[in-house]
PDB file of C-alpha atoms in Angstrom:
ATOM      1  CA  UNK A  22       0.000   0.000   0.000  1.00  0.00           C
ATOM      2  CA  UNK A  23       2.946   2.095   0.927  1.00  0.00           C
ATOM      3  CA  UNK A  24       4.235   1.942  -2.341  1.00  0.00           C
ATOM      4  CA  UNK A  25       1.084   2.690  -4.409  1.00  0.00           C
ATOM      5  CA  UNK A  26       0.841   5.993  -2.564  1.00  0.00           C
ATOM      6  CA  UNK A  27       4.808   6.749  -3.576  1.00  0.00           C
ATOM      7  CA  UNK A  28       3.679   6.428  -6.837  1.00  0.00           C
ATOM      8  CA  UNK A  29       0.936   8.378  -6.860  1.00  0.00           C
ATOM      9  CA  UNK A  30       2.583  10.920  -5.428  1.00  0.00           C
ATOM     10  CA  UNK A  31       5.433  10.768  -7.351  1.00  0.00           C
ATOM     11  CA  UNK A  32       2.974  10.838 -10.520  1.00  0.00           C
ATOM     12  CA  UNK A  33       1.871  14.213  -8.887  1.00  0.00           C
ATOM     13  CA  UNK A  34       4.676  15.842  -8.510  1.00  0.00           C
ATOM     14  CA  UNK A  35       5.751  15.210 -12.138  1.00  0.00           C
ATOM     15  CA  UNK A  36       2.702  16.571 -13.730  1.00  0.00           C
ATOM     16  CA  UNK A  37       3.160  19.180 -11.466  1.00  0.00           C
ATOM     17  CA  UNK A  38       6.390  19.609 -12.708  1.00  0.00           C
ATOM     18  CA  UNK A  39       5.384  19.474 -16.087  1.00  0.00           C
ATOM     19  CA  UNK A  40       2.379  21.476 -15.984  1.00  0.00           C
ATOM     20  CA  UNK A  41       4.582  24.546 -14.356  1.00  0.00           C
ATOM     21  CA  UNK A  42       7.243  24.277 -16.659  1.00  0.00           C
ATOM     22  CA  UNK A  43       6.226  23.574 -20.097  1.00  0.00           C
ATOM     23  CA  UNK A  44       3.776  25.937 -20.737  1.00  0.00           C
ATOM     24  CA  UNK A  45       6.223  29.118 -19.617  1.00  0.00           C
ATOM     25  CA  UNK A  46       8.371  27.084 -21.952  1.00  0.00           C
ATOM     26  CA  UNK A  47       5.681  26.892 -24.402  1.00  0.00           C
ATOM     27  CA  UNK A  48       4.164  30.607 -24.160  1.00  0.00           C
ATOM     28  CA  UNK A  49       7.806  32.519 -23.616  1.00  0.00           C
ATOM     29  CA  UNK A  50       8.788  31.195 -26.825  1.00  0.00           C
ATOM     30  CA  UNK A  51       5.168  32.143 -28.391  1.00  0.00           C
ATOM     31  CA  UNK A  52       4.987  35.370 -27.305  1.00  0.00           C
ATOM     32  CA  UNK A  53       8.604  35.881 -29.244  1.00  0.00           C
ATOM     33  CA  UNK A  54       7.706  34.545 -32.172  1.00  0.00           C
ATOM     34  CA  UNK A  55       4.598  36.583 -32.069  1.00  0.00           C
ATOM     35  CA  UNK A  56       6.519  39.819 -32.457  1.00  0.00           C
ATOM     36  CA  UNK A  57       8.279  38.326 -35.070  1.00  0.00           C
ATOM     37  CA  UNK A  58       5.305  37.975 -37.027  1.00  0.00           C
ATOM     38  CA  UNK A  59       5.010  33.953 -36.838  1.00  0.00           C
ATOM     39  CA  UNK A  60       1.283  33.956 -35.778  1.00  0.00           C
ATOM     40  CA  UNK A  61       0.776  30.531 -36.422  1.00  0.00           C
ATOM     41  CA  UNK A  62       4.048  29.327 -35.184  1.00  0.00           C
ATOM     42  CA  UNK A  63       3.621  31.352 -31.783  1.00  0.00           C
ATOM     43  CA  UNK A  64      -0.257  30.427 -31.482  1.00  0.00           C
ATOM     44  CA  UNK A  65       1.230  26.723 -31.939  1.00  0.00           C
ATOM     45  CA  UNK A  66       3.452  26.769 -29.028  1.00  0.00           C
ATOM     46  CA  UNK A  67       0.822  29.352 -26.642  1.00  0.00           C
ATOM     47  CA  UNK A  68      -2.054  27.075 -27.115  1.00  0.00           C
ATOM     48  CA  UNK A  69      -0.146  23.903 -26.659  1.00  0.00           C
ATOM     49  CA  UNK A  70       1.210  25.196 -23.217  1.00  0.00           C
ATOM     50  CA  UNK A  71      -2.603  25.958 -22.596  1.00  0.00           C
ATOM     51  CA  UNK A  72      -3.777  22.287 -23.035  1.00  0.00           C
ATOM     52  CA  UNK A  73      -0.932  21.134 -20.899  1.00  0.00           C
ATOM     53  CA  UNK A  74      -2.032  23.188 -18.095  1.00  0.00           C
ATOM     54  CA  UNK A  75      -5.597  22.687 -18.607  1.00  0.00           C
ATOM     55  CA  UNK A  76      -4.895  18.959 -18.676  1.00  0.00           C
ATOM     56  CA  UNK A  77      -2.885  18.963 -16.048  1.00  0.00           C
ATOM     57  CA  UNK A  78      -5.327  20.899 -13.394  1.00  0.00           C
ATOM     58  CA  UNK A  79      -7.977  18.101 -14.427  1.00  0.00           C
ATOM     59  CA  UNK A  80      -6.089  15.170 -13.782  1.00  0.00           C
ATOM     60  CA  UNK A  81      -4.512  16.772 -10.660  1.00  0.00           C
ATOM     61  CA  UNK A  82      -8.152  17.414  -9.982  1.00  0.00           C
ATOM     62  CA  UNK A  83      -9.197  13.839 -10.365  1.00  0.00           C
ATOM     63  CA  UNK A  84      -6.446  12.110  -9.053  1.00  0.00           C
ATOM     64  CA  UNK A  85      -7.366  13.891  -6.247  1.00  0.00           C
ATOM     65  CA  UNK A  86     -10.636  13.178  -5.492  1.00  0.00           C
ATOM     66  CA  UNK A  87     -11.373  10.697  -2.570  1.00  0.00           C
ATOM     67  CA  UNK A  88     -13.757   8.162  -4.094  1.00  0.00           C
ATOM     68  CA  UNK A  89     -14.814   6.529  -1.072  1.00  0.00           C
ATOM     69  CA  UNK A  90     -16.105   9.600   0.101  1.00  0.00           C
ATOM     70  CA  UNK A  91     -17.354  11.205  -2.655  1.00  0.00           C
ATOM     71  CA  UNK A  92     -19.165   8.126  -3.809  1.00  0.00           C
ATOM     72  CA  UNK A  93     -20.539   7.520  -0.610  1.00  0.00           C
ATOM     73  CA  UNK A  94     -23.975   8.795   1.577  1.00  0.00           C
ATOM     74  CA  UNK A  95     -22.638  11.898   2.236  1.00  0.00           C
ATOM     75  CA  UNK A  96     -21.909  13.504  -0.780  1.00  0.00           C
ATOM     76  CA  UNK A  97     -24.566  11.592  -3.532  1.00  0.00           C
ATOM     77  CA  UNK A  98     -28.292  10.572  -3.589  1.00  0.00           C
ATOM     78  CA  UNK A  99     -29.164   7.665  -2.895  1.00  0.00           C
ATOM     79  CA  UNK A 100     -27.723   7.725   0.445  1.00  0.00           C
ATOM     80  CA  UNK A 101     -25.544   4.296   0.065  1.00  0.00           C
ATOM     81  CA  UNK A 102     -22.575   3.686  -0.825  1.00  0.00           C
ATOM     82  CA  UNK A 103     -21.600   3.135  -4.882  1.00  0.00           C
ATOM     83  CA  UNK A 104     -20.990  -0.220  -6.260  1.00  0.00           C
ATOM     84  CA  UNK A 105     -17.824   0.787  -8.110  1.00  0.00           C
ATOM     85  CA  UNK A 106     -16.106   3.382  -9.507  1.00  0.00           C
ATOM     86  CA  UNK A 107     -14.387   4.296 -12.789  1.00  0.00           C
ATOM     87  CA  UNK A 108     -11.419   6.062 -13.273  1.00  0.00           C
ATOM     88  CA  UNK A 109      -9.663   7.533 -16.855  1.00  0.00           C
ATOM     89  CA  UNK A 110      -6.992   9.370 -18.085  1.00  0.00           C
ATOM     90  CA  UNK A 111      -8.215  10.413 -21.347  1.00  0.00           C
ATOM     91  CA  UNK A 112     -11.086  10.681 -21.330  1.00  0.00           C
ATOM     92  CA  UNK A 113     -10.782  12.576 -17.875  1.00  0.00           C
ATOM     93  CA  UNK A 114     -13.051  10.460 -16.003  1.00  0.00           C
ATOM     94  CA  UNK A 115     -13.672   9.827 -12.291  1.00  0.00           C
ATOM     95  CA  UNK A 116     -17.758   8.431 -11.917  1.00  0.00           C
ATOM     96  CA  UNK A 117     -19.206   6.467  -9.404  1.00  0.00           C
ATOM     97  CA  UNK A 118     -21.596   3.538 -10.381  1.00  0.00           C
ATOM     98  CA  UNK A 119     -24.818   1.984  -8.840  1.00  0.00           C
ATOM     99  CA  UNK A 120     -27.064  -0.893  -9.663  1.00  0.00           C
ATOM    100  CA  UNK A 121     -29.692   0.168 -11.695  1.00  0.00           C
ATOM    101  CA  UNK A 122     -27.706   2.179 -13.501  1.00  0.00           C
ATOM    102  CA  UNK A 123     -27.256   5.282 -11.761  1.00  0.00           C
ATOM    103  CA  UNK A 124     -24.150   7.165 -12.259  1.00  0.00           C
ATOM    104  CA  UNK A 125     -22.482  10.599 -10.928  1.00  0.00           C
ATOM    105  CA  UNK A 126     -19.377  12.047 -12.830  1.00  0.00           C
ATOM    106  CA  UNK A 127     -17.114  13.728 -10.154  1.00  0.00           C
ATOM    107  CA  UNK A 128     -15.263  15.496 -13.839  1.00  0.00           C
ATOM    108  CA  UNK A 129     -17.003  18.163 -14.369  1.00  0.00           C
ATOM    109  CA  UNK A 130     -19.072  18.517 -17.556  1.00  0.00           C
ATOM    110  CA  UNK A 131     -16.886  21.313 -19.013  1.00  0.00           C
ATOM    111  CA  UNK A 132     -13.561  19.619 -18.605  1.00  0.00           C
ATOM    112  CA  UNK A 133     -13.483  16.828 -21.953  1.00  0.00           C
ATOM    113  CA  UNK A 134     -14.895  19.245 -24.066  1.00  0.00           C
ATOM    114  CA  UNK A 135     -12.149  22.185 -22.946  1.00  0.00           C
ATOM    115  CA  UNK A 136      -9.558  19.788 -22.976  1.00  0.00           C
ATOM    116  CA  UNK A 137     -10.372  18.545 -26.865  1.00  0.00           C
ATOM    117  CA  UNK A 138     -11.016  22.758 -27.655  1.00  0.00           C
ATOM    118  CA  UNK A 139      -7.239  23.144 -26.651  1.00  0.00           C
ATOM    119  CA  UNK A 140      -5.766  20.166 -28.261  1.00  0.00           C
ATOM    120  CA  UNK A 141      -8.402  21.537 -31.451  1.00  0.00           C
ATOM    121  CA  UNK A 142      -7.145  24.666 -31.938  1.00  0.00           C
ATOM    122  CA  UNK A 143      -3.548  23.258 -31.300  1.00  0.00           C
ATOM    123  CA  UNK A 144      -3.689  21.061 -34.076  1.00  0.00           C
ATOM    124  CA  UNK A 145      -5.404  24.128 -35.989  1.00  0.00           C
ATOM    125  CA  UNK A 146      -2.197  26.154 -35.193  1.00  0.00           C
ATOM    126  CA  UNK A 147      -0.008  23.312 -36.723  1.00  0.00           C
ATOM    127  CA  UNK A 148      -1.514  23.017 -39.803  1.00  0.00           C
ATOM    128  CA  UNK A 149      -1.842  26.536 -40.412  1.00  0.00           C
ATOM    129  CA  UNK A 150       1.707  26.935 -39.276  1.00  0.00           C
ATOM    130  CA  UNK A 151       2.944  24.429 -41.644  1.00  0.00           C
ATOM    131  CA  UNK A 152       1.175  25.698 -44.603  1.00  0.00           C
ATOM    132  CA  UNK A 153       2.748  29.197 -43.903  1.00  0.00           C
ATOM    133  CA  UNK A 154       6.072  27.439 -44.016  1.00  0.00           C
ATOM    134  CA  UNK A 155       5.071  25.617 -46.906  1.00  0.00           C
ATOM    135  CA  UNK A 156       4.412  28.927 -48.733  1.00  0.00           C
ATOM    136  CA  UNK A 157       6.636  31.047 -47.758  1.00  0.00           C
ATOM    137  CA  UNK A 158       9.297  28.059 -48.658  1.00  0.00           C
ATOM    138  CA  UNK A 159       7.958  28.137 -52.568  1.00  0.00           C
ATOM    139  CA  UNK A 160       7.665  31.972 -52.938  1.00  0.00           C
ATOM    140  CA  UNK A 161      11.310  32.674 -51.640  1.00  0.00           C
TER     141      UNK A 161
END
């Protein structure tokens, strides 16, 4: 049991890691490029630093959440205890399960949907950014 938790935490502190560093990485470099007239380029790097963080406050948000209690009488209707729980990583997923089929999602609704926005206009940002390069490679 001991060790589960040093990997969970350990888990933690590398997305924390990740999700401080990166996207000042990310953004820094963006907002260069930016003034350099590389829109694409620069809304490539700033929007991929924002789906890192956004990812990375969800999953620190669900890896987080105490399913036992959350899932249990105090916190969800009907007052008992849930038969089992699911967890995901992408999909961000955390939901407790009852017979019957009743369900509660402890993600809230707005996370997936901002998540695949970021990663969206990411991949927007690429393409655009590599047909600029494209062009601008044939014209010179």
């Amino acid at each position: 049991m001991a060790r589960q938790a040093d990997l969970t935490l350990n888990f933690i502190a590398a997305v924390i890691l990740v999700a401080l560093v990166a996207p000042v990485v990310l953004v820094g470099r963006g907002v260069g490029l930016w003034r350099r007239g590389s829109h694409w380029v620069a809304g490539l790097l700033i929007s991929a630093g924002g789906s890192i963080v956004v990812y990375a406050a969800a999953l620190l948000f669900v890896s987080s959440v105490d399913f036992a209690k959350s899932c249990g009488h105090e916190a969800v209707l009907p007052p008992r205890n849930a038969d089992w729980f699911e967890e995901g990583s992408f999909p961000l997923t955390a939901t407790c399960h009852w017979g019957g089929g009743r369900t509660y999602s402890l993600v809230p609704a707005f996370v997936n949907p901002l998540i695949y926005a970021c990663i969206g206009f990411t991949l927007l940002c690429a393409v655009m950014a590599a047909r600029e390069h494209h062009r601008n490679a044939h014209t010179s």
